[in-house]
mmCIF file of C-alpha atoms in Angstrom:
data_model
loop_
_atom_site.group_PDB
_atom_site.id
_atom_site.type_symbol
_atom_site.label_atom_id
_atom_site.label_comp_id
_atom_site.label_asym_id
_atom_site.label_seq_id
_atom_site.Cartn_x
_atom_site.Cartn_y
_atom_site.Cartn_z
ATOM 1 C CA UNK A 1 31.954 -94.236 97.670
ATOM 2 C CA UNK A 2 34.749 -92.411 99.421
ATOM 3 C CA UNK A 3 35.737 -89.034 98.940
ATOM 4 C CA UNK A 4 38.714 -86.960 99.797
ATOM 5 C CA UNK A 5 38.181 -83.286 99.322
ATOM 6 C CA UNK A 6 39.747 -80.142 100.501
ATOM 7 C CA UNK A 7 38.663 -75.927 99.877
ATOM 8 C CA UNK A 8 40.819 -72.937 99.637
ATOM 9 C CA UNK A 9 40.437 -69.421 99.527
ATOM 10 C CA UNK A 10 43.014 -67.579 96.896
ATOM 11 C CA UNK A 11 44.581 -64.166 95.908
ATOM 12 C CA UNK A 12 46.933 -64.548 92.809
ATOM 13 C CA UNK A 13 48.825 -61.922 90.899
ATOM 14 C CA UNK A 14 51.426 -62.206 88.484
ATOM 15 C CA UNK A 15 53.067 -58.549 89.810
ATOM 16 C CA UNK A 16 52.337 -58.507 93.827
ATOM 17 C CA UNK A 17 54.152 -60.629 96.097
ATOM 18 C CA UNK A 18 51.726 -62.672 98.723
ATOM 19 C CA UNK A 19 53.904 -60.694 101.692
ATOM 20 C CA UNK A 20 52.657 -57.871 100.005
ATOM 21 C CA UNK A 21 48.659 -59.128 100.323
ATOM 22 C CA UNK A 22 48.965 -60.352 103.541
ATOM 23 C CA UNK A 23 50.527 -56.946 104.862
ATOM 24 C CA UNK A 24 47.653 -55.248 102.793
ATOM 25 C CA UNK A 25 45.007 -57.562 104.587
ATOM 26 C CA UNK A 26 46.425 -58.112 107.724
ATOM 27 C CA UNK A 27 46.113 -61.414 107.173
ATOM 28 C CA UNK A 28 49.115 -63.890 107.058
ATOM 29 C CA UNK A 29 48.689 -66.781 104.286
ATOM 30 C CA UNK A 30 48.391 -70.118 105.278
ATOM 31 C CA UNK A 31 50.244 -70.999 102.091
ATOM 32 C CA UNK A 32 52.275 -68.674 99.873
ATOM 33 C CA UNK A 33 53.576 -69.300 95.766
ATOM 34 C CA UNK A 34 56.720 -67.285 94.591
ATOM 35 C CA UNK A 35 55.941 -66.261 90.833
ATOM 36 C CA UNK A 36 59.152 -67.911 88.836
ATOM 37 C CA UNK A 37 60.373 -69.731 92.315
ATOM 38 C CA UNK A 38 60.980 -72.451 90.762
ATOM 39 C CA UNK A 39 62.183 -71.416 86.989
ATOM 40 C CA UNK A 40 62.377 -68.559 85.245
ATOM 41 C CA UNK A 41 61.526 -69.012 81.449
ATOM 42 C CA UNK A 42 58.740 -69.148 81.164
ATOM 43 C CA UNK A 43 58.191 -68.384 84.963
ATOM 44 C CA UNK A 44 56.773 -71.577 87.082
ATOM 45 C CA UNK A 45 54.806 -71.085 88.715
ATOM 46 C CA UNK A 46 53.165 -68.556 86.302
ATOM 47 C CA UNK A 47 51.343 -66.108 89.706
ATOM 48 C CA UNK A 48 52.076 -65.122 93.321
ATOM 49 C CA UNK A 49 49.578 -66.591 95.028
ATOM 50 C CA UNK A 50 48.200 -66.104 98.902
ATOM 51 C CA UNK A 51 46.153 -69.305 100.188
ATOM 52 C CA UNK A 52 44.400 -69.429 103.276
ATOM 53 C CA UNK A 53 43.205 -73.820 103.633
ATOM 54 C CA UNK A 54 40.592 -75.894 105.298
ATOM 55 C CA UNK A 55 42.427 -78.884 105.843
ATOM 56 C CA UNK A 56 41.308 -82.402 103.462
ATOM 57 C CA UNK A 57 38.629 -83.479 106.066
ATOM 58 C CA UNK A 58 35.141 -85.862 106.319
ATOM 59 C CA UNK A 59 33.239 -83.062 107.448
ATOM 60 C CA UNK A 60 30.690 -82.063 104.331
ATOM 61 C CA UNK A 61 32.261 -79.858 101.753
ATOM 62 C CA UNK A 62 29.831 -76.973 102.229
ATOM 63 C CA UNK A 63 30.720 -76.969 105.712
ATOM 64 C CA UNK A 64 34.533 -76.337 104.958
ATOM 65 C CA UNK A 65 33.237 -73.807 102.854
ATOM 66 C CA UNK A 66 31.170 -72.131 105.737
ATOM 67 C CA UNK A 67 34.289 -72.462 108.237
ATOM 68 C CA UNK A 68 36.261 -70.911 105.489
ATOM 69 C CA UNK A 69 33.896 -67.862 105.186
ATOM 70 C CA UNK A 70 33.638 -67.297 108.902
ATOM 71 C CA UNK A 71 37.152 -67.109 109.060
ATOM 72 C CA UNK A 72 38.018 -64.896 106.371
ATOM 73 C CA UNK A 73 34.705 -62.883 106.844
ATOM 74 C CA UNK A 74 36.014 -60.042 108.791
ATOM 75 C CA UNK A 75 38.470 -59.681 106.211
ATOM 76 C CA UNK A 76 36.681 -59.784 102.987
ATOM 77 C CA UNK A 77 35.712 -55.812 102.360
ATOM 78 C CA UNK A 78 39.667 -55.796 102.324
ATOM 79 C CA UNK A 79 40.262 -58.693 100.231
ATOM 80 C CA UNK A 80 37.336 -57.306 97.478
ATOM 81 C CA UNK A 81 39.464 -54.161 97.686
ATOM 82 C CA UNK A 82 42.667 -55.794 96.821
ATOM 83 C CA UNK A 83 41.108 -58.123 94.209
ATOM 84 C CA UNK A 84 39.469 -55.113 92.232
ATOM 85 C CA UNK A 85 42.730 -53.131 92.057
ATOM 86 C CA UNK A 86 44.373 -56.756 90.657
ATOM 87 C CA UNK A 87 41.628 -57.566 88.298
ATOM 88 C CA UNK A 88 42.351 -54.110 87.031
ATOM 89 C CA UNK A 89 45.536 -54.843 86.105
ATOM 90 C CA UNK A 90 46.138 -58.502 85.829
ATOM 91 C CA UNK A 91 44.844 -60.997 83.230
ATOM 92 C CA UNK A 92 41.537 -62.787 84.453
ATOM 93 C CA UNK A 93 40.109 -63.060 87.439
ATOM 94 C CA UNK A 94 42.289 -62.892 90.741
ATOM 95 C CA UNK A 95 40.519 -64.385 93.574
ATOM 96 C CA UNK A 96 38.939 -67.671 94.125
ATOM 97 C CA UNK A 97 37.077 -69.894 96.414
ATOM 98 C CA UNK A 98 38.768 -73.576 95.054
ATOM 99 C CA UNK A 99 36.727 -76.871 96.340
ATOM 100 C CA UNK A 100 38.883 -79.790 95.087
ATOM 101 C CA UNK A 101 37.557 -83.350 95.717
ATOM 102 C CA UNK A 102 38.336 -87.152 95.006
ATOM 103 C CA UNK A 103 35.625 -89.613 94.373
ATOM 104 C CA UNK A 104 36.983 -93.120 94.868
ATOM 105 C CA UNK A 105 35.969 -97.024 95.647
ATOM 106 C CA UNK A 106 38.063 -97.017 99.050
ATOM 107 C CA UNK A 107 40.112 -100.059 97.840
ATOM 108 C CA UNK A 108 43.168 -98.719 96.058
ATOM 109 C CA UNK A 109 46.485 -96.901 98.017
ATOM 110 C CA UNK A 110 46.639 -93.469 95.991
ATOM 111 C CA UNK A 111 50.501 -93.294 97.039
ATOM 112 C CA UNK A 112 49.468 -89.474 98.731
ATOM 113 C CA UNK A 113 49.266 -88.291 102.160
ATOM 114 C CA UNK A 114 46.136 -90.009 103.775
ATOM 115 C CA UNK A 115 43.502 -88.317 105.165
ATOM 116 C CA UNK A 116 43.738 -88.089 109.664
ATOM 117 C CA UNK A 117 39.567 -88.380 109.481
ATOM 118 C CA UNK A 118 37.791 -91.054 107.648
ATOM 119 C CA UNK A 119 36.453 -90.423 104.279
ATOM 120 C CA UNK A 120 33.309 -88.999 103.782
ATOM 121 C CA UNK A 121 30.407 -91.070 103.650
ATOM 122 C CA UNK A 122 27.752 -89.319 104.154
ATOM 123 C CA UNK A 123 26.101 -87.260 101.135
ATOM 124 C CA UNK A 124 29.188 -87.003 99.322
ATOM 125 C CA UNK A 125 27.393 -86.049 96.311
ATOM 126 C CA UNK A 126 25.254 -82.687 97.573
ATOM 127 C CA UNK A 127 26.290 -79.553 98.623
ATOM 128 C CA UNK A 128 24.990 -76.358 99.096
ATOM 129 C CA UNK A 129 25.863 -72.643 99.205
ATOM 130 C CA UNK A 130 23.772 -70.182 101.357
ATOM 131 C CA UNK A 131 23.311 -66.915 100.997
ATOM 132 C CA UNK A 132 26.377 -65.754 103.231
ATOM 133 C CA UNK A 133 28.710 -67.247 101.516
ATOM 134 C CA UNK A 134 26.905 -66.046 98.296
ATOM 135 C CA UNK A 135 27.247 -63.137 99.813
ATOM 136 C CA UNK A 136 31.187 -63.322 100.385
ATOM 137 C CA UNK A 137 31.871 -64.114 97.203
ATOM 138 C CA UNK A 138 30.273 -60.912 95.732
ATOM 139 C CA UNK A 139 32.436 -58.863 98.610
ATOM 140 C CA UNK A 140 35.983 -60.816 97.532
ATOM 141 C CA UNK A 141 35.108 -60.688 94.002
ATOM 142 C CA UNK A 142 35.842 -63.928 93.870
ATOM 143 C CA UNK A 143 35.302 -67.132 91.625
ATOM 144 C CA UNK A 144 34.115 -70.528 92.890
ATOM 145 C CA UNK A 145 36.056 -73.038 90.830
ATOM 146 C CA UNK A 146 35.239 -76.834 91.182
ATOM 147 C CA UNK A 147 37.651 -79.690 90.253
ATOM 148 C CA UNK A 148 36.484 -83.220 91.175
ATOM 149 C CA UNK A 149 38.221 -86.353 90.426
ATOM 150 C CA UNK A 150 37.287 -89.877 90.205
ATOM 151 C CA UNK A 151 37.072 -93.196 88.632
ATOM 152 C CA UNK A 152 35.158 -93.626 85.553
ATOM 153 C CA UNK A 153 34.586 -97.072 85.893
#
């Protein structure tokens, strides 16, 4: 079994622009979304968001999590600070750790960007958190959210 995967750390608001996140983090996003960029009624996309990425990648997803953490680590009393003053006035929860991954047979072109590593073979299935990045979490405030993909067959 192959799997493509990728993990994301993100700040979304429906009333503060990402420049305004990064400039209160010190932090420039690796990705920003303009709330209503795109259309206006109803607004899509819905939030502002500021992304920092670990790139789609066969290292082990837990690792991209760890590499994630260490870089945003020195930064996350600041982004728990900023995510408490949007959860208090924001619908839902405003930060989140996102861990997105494809389980496939290999043998079918998806038609999307490939991968630059090979897929990830070994224990594709398992993955851990430790404490650290349990830890992180707390200090951002933020959810982990989990989307996989794959064939059913």
């Amino acid at each position: 079994m192959e799997v493509d995967q990728y993990v994301y750390f993100a700040l979304k608001s429906e009333r503060m622009p990402a420049e305004e996140m990064a400039t209160r983090l010190g932090l420039e996003a690796d990705e920003v979304t303009i709330r209503a960029g795109k259309r206006l009624e109803p607004p899509h996309p819905a939030v502002h968001i500021w992304q920092i990425n670990v790139p789609r990648s066969s290292r082990p997803v837990d690792d991209m999590i760890t590499a994630l953490a260490d870089r945003l680590e020195p930064y996350a009393p600041a982004i728990g600070v900023l995510a408490d003053e949007l959860d208090r006035h924001e619908p839902g929860r405003t930060a989140v750790l996102q861990v997105v991954r494809f389980f496939g047979d290999g043998d079918e072109d998806s038609g999307e960007e490939q991968i630059t590593e090979a897929p990830t073979r070994p224990r594709p299935l398992g993955w851990h958190l430790d404490r650290r990045v349990l830890d992180f979490l707390q200090t951002t405030r933020a959810e982990l959210d989990v989307d996989e993909y794959g064939d059913t067959l």
